[in-house]
Tab-separated table of C-alpha atoms in Angstrom:
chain	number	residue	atom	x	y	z
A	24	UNK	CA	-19.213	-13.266	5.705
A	25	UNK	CA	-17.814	-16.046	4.183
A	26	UNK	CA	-17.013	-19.899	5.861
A	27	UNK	CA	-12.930	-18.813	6.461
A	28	UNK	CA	-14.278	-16.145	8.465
A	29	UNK	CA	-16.674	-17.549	10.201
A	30	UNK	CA	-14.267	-19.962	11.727
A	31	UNK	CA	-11.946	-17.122	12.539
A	32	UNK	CA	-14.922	-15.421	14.693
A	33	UNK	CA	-15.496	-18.394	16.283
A	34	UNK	CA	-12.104	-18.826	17.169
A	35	UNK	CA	-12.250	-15.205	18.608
A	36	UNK	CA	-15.225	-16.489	20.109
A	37	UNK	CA	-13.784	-19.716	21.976
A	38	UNK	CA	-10.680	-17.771	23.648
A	39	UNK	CA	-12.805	-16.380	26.278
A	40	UNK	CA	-14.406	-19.850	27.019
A	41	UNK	CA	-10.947	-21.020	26.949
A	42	UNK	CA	-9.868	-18.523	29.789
A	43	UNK	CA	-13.076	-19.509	31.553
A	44	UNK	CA	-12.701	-23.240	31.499
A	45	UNK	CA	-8.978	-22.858	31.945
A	46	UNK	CA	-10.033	-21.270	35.493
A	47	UNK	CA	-13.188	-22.671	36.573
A	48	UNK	CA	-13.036	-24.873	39.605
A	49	UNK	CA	-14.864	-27.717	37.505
A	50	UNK	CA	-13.420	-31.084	37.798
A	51	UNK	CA	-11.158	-32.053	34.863
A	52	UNK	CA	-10.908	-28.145	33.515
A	53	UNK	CA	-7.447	-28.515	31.856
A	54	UNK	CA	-8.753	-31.117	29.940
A	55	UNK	CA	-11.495	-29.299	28.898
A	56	UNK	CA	-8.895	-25.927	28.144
A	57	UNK	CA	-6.892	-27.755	25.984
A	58	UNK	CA	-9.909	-29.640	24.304
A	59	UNK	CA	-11.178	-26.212	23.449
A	60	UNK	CA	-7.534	-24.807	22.788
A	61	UNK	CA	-7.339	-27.572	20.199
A	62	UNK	CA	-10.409	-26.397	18.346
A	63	UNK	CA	-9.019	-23.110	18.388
A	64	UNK	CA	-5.966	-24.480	16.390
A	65	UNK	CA	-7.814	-26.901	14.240
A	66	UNK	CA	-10.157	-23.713	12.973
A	67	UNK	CA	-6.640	-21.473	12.940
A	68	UNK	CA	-5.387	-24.174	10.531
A	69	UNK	CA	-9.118	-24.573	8.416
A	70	UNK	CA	-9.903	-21.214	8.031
A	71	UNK	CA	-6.416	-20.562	6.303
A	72	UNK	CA	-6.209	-23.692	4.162
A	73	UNK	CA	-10.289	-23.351	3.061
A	74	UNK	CA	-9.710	-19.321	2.092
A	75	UNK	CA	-7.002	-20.325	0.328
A	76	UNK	CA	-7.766	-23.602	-1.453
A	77	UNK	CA	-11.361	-22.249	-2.930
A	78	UNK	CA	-9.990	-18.437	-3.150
A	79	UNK	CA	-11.858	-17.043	-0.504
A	80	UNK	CA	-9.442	-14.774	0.938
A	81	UNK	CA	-11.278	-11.316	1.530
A	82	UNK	CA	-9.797	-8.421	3.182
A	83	UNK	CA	-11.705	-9.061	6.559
A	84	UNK	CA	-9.955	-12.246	6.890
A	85	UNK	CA	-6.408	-10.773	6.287
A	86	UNK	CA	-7.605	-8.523	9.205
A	87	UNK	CA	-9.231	-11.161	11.240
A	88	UNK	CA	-6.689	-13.750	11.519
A	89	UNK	CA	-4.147	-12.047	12.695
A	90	UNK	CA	-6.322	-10.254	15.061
A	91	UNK	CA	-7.820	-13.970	16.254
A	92	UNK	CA	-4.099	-15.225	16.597
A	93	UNK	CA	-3.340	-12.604	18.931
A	94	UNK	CA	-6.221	-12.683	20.806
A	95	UNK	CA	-5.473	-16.742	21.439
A	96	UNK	CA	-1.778	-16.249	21.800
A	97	UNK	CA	-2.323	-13.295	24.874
A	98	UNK	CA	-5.033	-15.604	26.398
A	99	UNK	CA	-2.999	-18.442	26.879
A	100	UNK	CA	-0.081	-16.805	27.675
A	101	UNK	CA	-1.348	-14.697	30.563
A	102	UNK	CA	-3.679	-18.092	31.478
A	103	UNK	CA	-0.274	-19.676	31.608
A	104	UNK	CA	1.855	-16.713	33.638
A	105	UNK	CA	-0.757	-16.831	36.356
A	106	UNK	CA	-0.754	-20.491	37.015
A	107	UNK	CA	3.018	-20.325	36.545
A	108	UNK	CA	3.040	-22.696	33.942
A	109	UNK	CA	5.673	-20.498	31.624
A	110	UNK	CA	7.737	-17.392	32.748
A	111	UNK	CA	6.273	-13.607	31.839
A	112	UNK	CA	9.632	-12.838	30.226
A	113	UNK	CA	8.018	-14.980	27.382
A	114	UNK	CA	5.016	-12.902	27.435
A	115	UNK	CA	7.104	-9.487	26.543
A	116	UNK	CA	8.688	-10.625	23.827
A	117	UNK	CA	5.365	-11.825	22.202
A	118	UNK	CA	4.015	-8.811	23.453
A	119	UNK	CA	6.689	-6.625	21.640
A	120	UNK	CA	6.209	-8.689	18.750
A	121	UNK	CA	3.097	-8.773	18.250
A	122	UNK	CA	2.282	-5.090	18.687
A	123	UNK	CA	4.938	-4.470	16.668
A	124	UNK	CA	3.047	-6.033	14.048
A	125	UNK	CA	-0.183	-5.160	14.693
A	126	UNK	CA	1.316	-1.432	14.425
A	127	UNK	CA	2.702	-1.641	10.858
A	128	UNK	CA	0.258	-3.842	10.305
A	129	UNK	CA	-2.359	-0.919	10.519
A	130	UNK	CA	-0.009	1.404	8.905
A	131	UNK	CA	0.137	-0.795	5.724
A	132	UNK	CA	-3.342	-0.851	5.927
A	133	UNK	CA	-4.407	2.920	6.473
A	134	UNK	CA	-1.528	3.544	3.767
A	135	UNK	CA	-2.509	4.405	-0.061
A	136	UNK	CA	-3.088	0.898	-1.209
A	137	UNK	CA	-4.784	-0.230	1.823
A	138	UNK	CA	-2.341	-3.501	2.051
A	139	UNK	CA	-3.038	-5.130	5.252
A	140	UNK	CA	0.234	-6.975	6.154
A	141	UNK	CA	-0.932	-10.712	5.402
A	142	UNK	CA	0.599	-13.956	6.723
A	143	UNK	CA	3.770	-15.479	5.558
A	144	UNK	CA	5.209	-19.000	6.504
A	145	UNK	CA	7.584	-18.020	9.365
A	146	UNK	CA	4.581	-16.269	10.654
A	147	UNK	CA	2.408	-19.670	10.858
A	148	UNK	CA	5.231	-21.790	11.500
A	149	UNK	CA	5.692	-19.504	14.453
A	150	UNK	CA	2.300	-19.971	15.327
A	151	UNK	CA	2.051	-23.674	15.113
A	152	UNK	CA	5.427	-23.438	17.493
A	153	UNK	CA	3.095	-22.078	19.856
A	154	UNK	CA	0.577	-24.578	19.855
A	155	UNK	CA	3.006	-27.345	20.251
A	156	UNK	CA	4.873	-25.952	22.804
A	157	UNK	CA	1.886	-25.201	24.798
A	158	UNK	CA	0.291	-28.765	24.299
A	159	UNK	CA	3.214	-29.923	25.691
A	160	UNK	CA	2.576	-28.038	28.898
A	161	UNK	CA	-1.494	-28.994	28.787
A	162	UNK	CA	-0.033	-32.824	28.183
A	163	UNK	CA	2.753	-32.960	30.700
A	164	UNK	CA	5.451	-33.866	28.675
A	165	UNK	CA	8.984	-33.485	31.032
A	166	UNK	CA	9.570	-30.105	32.344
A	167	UNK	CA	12.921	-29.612	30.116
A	168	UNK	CA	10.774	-30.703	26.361
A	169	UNK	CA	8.211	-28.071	27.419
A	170	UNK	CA	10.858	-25.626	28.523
A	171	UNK	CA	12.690	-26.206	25.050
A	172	UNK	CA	9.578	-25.777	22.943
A	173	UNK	CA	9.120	-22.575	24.650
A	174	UNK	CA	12.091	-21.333	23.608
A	175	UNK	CA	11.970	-22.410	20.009
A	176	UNK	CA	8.823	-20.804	19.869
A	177	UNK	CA	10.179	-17.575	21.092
A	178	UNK	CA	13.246	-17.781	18.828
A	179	UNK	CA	11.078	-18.953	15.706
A	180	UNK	CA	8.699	-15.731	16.650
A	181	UNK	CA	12.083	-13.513	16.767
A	182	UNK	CA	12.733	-14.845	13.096
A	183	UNK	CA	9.278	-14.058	12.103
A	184	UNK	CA	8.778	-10.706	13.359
A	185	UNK	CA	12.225	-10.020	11.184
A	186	UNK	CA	11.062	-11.920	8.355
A	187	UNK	CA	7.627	-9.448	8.673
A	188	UNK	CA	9.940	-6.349	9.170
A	189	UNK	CA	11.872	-7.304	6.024
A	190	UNK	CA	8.101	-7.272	4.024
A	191	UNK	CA	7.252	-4.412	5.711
A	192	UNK	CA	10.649	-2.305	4.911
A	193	UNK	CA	10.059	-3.208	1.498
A	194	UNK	CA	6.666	-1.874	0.972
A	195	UNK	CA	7.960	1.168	2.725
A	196	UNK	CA	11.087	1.652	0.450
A	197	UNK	CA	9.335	0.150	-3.060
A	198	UNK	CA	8.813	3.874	-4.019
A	199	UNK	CA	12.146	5.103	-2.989
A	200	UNK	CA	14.422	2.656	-5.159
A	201	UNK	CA	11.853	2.465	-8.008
A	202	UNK	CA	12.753	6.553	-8.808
């Protein structure tokens, strides 16, 4: 296992402390959250730019990250639903998204040239959406900034998941128009 994916199982790793902290009756636990939540980003953002930087982009990781974004994008959404911090209608269109994905993702991957469907830039800017919309909630920025943020993020994740079905048709149909 290489250092890229190390940092993506730890990132696996810290989502459950996240929930935990998140929920614990300790005194300042949001703080802590989003402390952790923030190291969770920082190694989203290190394992990426390290793999790719000293080529050290390996199949597991194209299979890990995604897998360790989902994991941290469920967490704190569901955290979030249940302290009614964001509404669950926000929730099923990640959720449809991201299974979506995950679904051709694991076709591409079980197909004949074992492609697993990697990242693209919509995808991460998506992603980073995310993060800044929901560190606006953590930080208490006004109700209607957070609110916004949460809907760019689910537009810019509507515009990914089509930019991802595009890839994904393509693959698909490569054969077909190259006869």
């Amino acid at each position: 296992m290489n250092f890229p994916n190390l940092l993506t199982t730890i990132r696996i790793i810290l989502v459950p402390l996240f929930i935990y902290i998140f929920f614990s009756p300790m005194k300042n636990n949001i703080l802590y959250g989003t402390i952790i939540l923030f190291i969770i980003g920082l190694t989203d953002i290190l394992d990426g730019y390290i793999a790719r930087k000293y080529n050290m982009i390996t199949k597991l990781g194209t299979i890990l990250d995604p897998i360790a974004d989902k994991i941290t994008i469920f967490g704190v959404i569901i955290s979030f639903i249940h302290v009614d911090l964001i509404p669950y209608e926000v929730f099923i269109i990640l959720f449809v998204k991201e299974i979506s994905l995950a679904l051709c993702g694991l076709l591409m991957y079980y197909s004949k040239e074992s492609q697993p469907l990697s990242a693209n830039k919509f995808g991460k800017i998506a992603t980073f959406s995310f993060y800044v919309a929901v560190f606006s909630i953590l930080f208490d920025f006004p109700q209607i900034v957070s609110q916004g943020l949460i809907g760019l993020t689910v537009v810019l994740n509507i515009f990914a998941f089509f930019s991802y079905f595009t890839i994904i048709y393509t693959y698909y149909n490569k054969d077909y128009h190259a006869n």
